[in-house]
mmCIF file of C-alpha atoms in Angstrom:
data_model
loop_
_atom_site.group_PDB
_atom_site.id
_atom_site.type_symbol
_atom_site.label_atom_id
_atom_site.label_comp_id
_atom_site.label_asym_id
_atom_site.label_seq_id
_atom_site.Cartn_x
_atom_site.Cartn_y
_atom_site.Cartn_z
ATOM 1 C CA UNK A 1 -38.488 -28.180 9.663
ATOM 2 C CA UNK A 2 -36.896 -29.852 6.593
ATOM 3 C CA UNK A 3 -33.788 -32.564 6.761
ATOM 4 C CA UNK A 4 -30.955 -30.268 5.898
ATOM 5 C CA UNK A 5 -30.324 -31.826 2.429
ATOM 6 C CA UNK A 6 -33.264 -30.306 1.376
ATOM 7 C CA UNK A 7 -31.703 -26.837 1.691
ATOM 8 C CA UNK A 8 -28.809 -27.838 0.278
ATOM 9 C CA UNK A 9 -30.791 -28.417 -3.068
ATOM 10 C CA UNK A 10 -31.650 -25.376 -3.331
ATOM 11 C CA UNK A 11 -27.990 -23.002 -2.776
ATOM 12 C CA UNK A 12 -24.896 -24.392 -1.838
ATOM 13 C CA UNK A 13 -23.516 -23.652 1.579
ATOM 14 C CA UNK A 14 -19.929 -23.788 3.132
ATOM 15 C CA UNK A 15 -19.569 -25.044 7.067
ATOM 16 C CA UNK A 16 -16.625 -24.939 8.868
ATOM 17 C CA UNK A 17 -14.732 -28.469 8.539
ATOM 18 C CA UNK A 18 -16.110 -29.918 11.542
ATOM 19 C CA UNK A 19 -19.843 -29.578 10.647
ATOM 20 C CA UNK A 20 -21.980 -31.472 8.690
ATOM 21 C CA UNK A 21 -22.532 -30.980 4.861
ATOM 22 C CA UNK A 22 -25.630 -30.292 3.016
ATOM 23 C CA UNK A 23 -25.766 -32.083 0.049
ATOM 24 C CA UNK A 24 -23.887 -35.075 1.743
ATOM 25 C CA UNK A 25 -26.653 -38.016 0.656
ATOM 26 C CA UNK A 26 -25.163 -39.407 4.741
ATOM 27 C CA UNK A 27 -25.678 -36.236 6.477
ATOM 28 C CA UNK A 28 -27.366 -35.961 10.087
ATOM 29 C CA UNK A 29 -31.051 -34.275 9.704
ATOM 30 C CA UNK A 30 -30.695 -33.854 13.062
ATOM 31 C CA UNK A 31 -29.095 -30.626 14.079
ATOM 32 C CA UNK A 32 -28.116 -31.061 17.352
ATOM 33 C CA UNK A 33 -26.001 -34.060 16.430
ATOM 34 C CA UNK A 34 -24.747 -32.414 13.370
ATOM 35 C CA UNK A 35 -22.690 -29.974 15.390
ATOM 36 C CA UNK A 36 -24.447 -26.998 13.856
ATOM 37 C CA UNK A 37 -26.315 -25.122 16.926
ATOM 38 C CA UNK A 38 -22.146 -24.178 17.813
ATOM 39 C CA UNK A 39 -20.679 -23.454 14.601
ATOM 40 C CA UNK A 40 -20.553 -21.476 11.423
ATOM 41 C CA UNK A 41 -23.374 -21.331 8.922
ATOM 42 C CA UNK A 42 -21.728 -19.512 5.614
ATOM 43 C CA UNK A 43 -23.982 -18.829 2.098
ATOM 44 C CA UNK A 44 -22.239 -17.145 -0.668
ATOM 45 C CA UNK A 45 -23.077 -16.464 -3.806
ATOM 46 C CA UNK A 46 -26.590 -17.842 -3.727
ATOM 47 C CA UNK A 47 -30.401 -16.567 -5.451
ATOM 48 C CA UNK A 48 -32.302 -16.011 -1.946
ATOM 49 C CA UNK A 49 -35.856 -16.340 -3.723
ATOM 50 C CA UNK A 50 -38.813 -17.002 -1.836
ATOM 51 C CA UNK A 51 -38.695 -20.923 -1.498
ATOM 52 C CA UNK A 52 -35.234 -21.443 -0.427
ATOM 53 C CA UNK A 53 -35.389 -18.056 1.890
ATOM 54 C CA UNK A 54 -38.266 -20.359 3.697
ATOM 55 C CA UNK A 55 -35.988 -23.043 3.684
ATOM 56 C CA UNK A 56 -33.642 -21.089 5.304
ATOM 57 C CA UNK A 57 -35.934 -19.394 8.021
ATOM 58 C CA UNK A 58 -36.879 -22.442 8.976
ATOM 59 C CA UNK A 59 -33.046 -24.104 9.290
ATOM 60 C CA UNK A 60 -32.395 -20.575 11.454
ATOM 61 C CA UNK A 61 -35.409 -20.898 13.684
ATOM 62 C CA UNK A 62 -33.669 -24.285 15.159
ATOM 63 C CA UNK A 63 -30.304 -22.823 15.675
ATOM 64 C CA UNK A 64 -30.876 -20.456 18.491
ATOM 65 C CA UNK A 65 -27.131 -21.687 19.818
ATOM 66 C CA UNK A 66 -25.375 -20.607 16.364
ATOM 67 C CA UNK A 67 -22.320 -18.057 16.535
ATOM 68 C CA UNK A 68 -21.703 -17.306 13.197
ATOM 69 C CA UNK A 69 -23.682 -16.820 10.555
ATOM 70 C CA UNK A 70 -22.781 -15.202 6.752
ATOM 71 C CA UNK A 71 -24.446 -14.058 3.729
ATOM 72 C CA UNK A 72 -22.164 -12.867 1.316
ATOM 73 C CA UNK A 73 -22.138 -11.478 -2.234
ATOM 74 C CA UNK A 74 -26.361 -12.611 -2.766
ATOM 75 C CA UNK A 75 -29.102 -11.421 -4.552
ATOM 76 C CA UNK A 76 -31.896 -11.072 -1.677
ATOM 77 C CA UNK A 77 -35.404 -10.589 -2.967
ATOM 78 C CA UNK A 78 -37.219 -8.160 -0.689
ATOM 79 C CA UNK A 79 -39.560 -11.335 0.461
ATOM 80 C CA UNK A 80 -36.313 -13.380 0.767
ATOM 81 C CA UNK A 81 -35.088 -10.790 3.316
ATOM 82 C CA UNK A 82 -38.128 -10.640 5.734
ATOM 83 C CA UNK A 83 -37.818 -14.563 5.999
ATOM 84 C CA UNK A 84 -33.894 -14.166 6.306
ATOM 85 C CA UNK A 85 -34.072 -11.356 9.537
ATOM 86 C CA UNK A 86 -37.111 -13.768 11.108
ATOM 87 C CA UNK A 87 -35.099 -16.913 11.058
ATOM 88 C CA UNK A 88 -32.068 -14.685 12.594
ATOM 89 C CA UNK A 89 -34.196 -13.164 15.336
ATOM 90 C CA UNK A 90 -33.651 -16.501 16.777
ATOM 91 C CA UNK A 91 -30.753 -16.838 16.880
ATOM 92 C CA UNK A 92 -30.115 -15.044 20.548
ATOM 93 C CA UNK A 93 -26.171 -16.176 20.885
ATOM 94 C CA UNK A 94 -24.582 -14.801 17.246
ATOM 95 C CA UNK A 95 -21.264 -13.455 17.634
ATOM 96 C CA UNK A 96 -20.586 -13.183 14.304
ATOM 97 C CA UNK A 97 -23.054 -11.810 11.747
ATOM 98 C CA UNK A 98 -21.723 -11.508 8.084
ATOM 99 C CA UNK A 99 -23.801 -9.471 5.391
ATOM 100 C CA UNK A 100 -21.413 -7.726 3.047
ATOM 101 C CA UNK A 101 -21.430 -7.652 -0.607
ATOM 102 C CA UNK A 102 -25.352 -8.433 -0.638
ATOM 103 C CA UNK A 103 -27.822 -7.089 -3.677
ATOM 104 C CA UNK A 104 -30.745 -5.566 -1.869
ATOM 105 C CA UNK A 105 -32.695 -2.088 -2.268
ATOM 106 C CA UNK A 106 -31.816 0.852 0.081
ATOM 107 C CA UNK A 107 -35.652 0.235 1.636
ATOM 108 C CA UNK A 108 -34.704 -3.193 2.269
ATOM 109 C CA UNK A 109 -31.515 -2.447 4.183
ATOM 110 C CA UNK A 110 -33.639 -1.059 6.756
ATOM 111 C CA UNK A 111 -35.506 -4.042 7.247
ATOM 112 C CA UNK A 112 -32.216 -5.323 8.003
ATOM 113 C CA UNK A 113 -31.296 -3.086 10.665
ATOM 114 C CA UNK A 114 -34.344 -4.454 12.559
ATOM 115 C CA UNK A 115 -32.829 -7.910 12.839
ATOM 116 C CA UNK A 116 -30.016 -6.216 14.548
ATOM 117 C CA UNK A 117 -31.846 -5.202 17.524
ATOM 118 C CA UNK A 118 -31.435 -7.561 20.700
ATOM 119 C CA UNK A 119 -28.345 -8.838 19.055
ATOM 120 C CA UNK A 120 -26.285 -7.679 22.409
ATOM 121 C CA UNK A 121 -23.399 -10.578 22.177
ATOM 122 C CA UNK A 122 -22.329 -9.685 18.646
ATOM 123 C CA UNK A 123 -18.357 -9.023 18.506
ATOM 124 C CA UNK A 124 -17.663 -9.195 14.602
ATOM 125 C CA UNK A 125 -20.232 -7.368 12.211
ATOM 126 C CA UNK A 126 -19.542 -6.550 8.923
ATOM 127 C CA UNK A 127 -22.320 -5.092 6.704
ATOM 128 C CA UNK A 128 -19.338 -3.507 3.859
ATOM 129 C CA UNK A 129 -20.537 -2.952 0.352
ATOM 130 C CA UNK A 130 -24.767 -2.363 1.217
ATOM 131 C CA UNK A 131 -26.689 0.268 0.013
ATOM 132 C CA UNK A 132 -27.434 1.683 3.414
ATOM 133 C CA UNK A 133 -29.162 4.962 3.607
ATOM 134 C CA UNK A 134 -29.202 7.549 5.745
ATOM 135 C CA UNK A 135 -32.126 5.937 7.793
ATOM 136 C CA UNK A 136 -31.040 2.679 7.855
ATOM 137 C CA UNK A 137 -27.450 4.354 9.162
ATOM 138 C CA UNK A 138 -30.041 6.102 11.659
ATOM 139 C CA UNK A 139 -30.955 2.942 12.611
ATOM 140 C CA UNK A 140 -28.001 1.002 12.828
ATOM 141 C CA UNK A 141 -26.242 3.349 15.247
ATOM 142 C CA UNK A 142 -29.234 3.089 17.564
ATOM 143 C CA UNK A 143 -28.713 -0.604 17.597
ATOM 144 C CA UNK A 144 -24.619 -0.247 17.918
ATOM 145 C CA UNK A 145 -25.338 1.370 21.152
ATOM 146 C CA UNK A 146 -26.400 -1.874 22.300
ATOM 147 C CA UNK A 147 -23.464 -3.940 21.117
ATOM 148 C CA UNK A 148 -20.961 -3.499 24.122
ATOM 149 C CA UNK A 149 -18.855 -6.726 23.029
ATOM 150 C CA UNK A 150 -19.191 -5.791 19.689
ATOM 151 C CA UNK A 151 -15.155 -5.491 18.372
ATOM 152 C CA UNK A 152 -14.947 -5.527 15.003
ATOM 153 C CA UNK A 153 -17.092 -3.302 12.648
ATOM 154 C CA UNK A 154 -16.910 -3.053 8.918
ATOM 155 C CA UNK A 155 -19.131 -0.802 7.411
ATOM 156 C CA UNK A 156 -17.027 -0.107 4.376
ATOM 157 C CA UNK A 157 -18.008 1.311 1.048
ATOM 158 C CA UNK A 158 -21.734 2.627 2.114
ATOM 159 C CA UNK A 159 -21.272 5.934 1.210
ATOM 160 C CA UNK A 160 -21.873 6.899 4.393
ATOM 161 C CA UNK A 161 -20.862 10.465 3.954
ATOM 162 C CA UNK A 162 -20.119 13.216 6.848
ATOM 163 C CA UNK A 163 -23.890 12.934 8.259
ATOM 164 C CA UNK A 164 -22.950 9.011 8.435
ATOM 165 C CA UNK A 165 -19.645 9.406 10.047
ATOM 166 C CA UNK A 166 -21.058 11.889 12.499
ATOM 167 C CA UNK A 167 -23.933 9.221 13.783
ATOM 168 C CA UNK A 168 -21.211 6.734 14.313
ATOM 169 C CA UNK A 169 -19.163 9.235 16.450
ATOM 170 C CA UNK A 170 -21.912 9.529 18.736
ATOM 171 C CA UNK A 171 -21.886 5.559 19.734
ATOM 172 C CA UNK A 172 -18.122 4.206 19.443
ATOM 173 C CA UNK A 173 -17.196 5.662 22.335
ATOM 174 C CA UNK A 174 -19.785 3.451 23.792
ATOM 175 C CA UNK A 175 -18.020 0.216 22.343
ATOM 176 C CA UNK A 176 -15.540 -0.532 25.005
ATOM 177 C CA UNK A 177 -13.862 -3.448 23.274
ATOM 178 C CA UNK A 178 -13.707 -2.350 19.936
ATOM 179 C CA UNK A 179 -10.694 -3.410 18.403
ATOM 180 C CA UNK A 180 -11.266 -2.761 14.372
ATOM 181 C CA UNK A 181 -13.151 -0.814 12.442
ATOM 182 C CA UNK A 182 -13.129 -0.330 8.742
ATOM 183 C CA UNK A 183 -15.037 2.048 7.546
ATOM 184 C CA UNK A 184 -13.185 2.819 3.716
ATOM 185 C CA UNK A 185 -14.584 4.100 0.966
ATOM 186 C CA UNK A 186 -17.663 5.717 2.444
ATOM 187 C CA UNK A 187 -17.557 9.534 0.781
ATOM 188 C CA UNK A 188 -16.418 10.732 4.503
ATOM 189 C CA UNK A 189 -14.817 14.606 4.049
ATOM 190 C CA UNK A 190 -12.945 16.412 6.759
ATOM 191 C CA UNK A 191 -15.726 17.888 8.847
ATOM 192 C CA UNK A 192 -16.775 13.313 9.320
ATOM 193 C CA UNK A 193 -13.154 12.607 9.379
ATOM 194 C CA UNK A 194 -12.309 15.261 12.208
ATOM 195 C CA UNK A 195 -15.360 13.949 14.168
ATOM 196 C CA UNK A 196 -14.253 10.488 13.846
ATOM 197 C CA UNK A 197 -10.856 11.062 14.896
ATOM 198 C CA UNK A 198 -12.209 12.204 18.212
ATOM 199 C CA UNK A 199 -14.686 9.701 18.951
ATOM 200 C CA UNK A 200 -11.845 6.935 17.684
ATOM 201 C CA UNK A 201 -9.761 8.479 20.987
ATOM 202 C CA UNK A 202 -11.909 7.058 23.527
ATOM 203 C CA UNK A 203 -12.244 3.634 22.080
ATOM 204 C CA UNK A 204 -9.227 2.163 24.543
ATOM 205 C CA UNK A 205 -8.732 -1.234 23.130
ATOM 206 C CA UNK A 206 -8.650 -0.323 19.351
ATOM 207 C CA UNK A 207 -5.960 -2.218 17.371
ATOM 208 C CA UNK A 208 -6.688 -1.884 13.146
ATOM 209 C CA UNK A 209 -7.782 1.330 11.896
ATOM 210 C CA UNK A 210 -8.674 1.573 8.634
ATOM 211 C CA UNK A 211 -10.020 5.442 6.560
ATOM 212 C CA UNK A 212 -8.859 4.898 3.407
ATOM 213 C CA UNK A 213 -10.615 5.856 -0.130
ATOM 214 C CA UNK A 214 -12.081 8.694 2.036
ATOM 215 C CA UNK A 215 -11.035 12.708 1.334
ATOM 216 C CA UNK A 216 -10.410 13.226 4.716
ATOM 217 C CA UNK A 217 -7.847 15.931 3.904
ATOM 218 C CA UNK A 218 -4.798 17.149 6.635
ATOM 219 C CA UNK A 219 -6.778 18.366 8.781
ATOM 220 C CA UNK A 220 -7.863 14.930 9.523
ATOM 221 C CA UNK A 221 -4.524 13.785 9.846
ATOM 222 C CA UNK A 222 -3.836 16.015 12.571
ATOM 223 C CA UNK A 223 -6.534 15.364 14.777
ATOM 224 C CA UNK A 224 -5.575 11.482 14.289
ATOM 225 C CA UNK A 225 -2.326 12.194 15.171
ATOM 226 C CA UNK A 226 -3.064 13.730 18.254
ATOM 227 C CA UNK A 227 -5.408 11.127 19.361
ATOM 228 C CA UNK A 228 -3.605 7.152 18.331
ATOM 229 C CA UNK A 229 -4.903 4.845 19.803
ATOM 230 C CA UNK A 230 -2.032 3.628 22.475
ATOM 231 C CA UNK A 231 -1.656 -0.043 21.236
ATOM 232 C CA UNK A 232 -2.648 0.855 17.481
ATOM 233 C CA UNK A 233 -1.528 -1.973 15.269
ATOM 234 C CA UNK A 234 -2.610 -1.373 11.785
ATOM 235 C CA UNK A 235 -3.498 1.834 10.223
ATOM 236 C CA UNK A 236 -5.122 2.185 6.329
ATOM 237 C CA UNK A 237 -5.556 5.553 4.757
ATOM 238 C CA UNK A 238 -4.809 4.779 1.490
ATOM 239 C CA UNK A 239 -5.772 7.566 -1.143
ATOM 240 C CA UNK A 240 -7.262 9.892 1.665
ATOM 241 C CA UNK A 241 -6.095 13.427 0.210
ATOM 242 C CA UNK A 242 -2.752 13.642 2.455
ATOM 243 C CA UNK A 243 -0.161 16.071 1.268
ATOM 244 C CA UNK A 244 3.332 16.768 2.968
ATOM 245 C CA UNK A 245 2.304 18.222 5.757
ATOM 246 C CA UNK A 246 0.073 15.225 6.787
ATOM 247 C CA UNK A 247 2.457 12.800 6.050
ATOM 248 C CA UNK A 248 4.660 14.645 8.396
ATOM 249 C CA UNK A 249 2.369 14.853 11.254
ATOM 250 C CA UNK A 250 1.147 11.144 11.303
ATOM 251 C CA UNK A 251 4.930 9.930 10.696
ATOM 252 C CA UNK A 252 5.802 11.890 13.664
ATOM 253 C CA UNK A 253 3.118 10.533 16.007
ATOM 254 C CA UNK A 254 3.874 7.077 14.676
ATOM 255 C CA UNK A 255 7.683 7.239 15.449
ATOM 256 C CA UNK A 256 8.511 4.370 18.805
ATOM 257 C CA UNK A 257 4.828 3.262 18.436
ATOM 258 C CA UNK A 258 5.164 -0.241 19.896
ATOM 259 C CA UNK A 259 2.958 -2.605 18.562
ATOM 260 C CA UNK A 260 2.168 -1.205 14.906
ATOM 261 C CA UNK A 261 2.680 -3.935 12.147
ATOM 262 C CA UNK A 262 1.012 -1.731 8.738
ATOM 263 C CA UNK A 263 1.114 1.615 7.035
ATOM 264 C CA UNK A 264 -0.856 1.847 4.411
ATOM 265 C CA UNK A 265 -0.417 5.934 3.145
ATOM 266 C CA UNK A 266 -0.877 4.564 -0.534
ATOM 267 C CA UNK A 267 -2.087 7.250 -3.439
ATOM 268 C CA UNK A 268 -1.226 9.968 -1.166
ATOM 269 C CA UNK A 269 0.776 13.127 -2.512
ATOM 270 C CA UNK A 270 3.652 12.721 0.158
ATOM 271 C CA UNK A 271 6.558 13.641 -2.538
ATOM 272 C CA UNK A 272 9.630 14.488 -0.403
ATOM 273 C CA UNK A 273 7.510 13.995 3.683
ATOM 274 C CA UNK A 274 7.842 10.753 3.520
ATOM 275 C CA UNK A 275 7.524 8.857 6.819
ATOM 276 C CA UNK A 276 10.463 10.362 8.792
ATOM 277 C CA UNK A 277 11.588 7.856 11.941
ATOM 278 C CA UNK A 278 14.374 8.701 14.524
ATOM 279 C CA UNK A 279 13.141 5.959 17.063
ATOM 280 C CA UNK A 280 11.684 3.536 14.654
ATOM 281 C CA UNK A 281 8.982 1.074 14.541
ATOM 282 C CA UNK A 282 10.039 -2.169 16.375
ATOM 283 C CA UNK A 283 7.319 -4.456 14.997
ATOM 284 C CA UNK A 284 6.751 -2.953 11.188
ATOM 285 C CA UNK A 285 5.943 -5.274 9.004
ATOM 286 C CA UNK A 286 4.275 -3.952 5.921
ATOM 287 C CA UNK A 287 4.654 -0.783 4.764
ATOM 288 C CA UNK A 288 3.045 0.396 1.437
ATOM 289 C CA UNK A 289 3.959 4.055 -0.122
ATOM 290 C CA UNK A 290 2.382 2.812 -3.834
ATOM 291 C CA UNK A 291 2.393 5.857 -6.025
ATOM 292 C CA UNK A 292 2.673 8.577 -3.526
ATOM 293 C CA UNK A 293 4.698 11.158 -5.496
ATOM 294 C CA UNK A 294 8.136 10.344 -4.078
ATOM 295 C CA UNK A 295 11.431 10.784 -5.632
ATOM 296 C CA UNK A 296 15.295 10.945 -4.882
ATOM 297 C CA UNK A 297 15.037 13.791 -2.420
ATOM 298 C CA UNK A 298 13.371 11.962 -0.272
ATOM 299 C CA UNK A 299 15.155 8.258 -0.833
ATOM 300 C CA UNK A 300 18.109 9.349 2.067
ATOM 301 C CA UNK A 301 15.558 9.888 5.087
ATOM 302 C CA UNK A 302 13.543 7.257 3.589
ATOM 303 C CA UNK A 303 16.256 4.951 3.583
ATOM 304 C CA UNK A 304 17.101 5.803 7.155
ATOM 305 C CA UNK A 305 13.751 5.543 8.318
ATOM 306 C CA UNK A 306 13.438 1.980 6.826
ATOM 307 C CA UNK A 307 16.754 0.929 8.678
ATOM 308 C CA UNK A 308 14.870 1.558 12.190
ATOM 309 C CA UNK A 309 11.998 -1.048 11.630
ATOM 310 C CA UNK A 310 13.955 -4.507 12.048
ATOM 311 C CA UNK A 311 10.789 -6.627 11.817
ATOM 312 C CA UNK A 312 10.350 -5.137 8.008
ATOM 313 C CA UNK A 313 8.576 -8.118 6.116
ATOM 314 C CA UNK A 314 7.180 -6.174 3.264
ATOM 315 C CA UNK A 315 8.145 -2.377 1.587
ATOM 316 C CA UNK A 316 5.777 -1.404 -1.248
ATOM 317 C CA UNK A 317 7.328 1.507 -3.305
ATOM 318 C CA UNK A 318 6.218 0.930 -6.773
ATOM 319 C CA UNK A 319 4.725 4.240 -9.254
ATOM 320 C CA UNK A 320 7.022 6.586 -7.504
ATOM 321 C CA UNK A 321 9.865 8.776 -9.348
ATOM 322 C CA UNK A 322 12.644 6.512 -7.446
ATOM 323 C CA UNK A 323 15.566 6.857 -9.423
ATOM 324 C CA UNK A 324 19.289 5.195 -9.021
ATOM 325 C CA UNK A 325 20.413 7.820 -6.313
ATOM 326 C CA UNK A 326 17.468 6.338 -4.826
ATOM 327 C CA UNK A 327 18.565 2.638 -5.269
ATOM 328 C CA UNK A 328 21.792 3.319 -4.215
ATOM 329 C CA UNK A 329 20.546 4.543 -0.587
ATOM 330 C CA UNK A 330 18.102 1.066 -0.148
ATOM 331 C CA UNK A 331 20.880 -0.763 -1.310
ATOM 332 C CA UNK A 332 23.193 0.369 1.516
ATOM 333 C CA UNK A 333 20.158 -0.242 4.508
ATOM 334 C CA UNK A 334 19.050 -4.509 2.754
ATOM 335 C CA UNK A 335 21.972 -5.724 4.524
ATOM 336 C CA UNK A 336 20.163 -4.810 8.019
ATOM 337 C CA UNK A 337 16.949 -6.259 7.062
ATOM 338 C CA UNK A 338 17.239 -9.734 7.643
ATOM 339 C CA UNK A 339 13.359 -10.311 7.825
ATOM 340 C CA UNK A 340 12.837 -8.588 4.231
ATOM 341 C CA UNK A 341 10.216 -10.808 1.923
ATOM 342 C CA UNK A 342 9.247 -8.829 -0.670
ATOM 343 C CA UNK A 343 10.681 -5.469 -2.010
ATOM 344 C CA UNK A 344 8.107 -3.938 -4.940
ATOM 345 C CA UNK A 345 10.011 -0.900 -6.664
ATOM 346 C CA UNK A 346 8.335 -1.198 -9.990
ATOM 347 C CA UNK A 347 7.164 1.489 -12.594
ATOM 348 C CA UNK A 348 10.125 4.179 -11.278
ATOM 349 C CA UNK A 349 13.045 5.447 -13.127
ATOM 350 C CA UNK A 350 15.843 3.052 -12.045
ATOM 351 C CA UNK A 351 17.869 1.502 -14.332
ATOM 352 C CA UNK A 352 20.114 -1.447 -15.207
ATOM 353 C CA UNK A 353 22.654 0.639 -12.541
ATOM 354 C CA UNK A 354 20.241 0.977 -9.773
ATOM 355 C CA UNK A 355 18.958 -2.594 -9.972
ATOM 356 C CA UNK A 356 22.626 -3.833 -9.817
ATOM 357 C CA UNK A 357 22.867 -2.074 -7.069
ATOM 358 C CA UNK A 358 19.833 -3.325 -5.051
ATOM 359 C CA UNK A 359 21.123 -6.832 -6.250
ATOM 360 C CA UNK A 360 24.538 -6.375 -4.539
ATOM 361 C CA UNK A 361 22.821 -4.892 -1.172
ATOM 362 C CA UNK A 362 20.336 -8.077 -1.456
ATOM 363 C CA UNK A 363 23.227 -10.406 -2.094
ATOM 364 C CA UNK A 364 24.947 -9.028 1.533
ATOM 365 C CA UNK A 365 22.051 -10.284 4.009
ATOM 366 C CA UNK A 366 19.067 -9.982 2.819
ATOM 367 C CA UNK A 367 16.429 -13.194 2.584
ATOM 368 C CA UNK A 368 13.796 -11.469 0.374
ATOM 369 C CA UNK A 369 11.947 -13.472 -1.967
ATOM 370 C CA UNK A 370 10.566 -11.080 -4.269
ATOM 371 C CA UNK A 371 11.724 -8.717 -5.791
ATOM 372 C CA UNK A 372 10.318 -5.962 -8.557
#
């Protein structure tokens, strides 16, 4: 095996702060005494060619007691992967396996799927922004059925499709402690998005929920609505082809959730169904309604709504048709927000008026910090 400066010749690597580094001229060859075998191992940015992918297997091969290992944002040759998913196989005690962002053909993304198998203590995989195709999804679900710690999954912005979110339905009821999944930006229509909604229902423990950059249509929003997740804490589905109607559904089974912290309905064509509270949201913290269509008919129940989340760190209302009549209903409801950091109202039609207005409801309470 070679002394770990060698490695760090060839790519530079990033350790956790307690751990030994590379191309330190003093650092321990010995791995056991570096602190390694327990901690993070972290590439980014980095050629993975043939002679430093060795270098690597090797390193891997002696770290069977590693938790964490990432390879992000990489150009992997084909060769460079085979030695990468050999030096992984042993390590038997990841819990944290990090591939996203990585430059590797679709054919090669299924070799990667076989490194996956036995990998039965993983709790945080994220394999976002990979060409997988639909046989290397094929494959990864059959190893996901497997990973009963597993709790966070990021698979985002595969292009996954409906065929893709329909494989996944099939195993996450099977992930008891699932508590985040991300799967954005993966092509997913209504028929995946329906089917995902169910299979979400069963997954007990889930906290962050995040469909966004998906056209997962009302219909979708209906079935998720029916079906949150009981201590739900964050949930994305920015630009996800929501009109009115599912604005008003999800708002509806949101209102006197407990524990969620972020709405993200961004890009959606909400116009006047804006989220509607009568009980509120107790711990809100950030809630983003960027260019969603919505103008001064809806600013009074807005308004209101607003009022009923006391925990309010962050509102997010820029590209809308706001106006002053607008303004003049957030100005009244600033006073009440005491935990209010940042208010973004830019690009809508208020004017010198309405912004004196906000100023004066700021001025009575308020401690934001930014304001646009």
């Amino acid at each position: 095996m070679p002394p770990l400066g060698a490695l760090g010749r060839f790519f530079p690597l990033s350790w956790a702060p307690h751990l030994c580094v590379l191309d330190d001229p003093g650092g321990a060859s010995n791995l056991k005494s570096s602190g390694l075998c327990s901690g993070l191992f972290s590439l980014s940015q980095v050629n993975l060619c043939n002679t430093s992918s060795l270098l690597l297997q090797s390193l891997l091969e002696a770290l069977s007691e590693l938790k964490t290992f990432r390879l992000t944002s990489s150009h992997v040759s084909s060769e460079g992967l085979a030695h990468l998913t050999s030096g992984l196989s042993h390590c038997h005690h990841l819990e944290g396996l990090d591939l996203s962002n990585n430059q590797f053909g679709e054919e090669d993304a299924e070799v990667l799927m076989g490194v996956l198998e036995g990998m039965c203590q993983l709790k945080r995989l994220d394999l976002s922004h990979l060409p997988l195709s639909s046989s290397a999804l094929a494959m990864l679900t059959q190893r996901l059925s497997h990973m009963t710690l597993l709790q966070s999954l990021r698979l985002s912005h595969n292009q996954i499709r409906n065929i893709g979110a329909q494989h996944l339905a099939a195993v996450l009821p099977g992930l008891p402690e699932l508590r985040k999944i991300d799967l954005s930006g993966n092509g997913i229509g209504p028929d995946g998005g329906v089917r995902l909604a169910e299979s979400l229902a069963l997954c007990k423990h889930l906290e962050e929920l995040m469909l966004g950059y998906n056209v997962l249509g009302n219909i979708t929003a209906l079935e998720l609505a029916q079906r949150l997740p009981q201590h739900l804490r964050v949930l994305h589905l920015p630009s996800s082809g929501l009109s009115q109607e599912g604005a008003l559904i999800l708002s509806q089974a949101l209102d006197g959730c407990p524990y969620v912290e972020e709405i993200n309905l961004a890009e959606n064509s909400l116009a006047r169904e804006v989220p509607h509270f009568h009980q509120g949201l107790p711990l809100l913290k950030q809630i983003d309604l960027v260019s969603c269509e919505i103008d001064n008919h809806a600013a009074k129940p807005l308004a209101a709504s607003l009022a009923l989340c006391p925990a309010l760190e962050e509102i997010l209302l820029s590209w809308n048709l706001l106006g002053d009549e607008a303004a003049a209903e957030l100005a009244q409801v600033l006073p009440q927000m005491s935990r209010l950091k940042r208010m973004d109202l830019e690009k809508n039609q208020i004017t010198a008026c309405g912004a004196w207005l906000l100023v004066e409801g700021l001025a009575r309470g308020s401690g934001i910090q930014v304001i646009r």
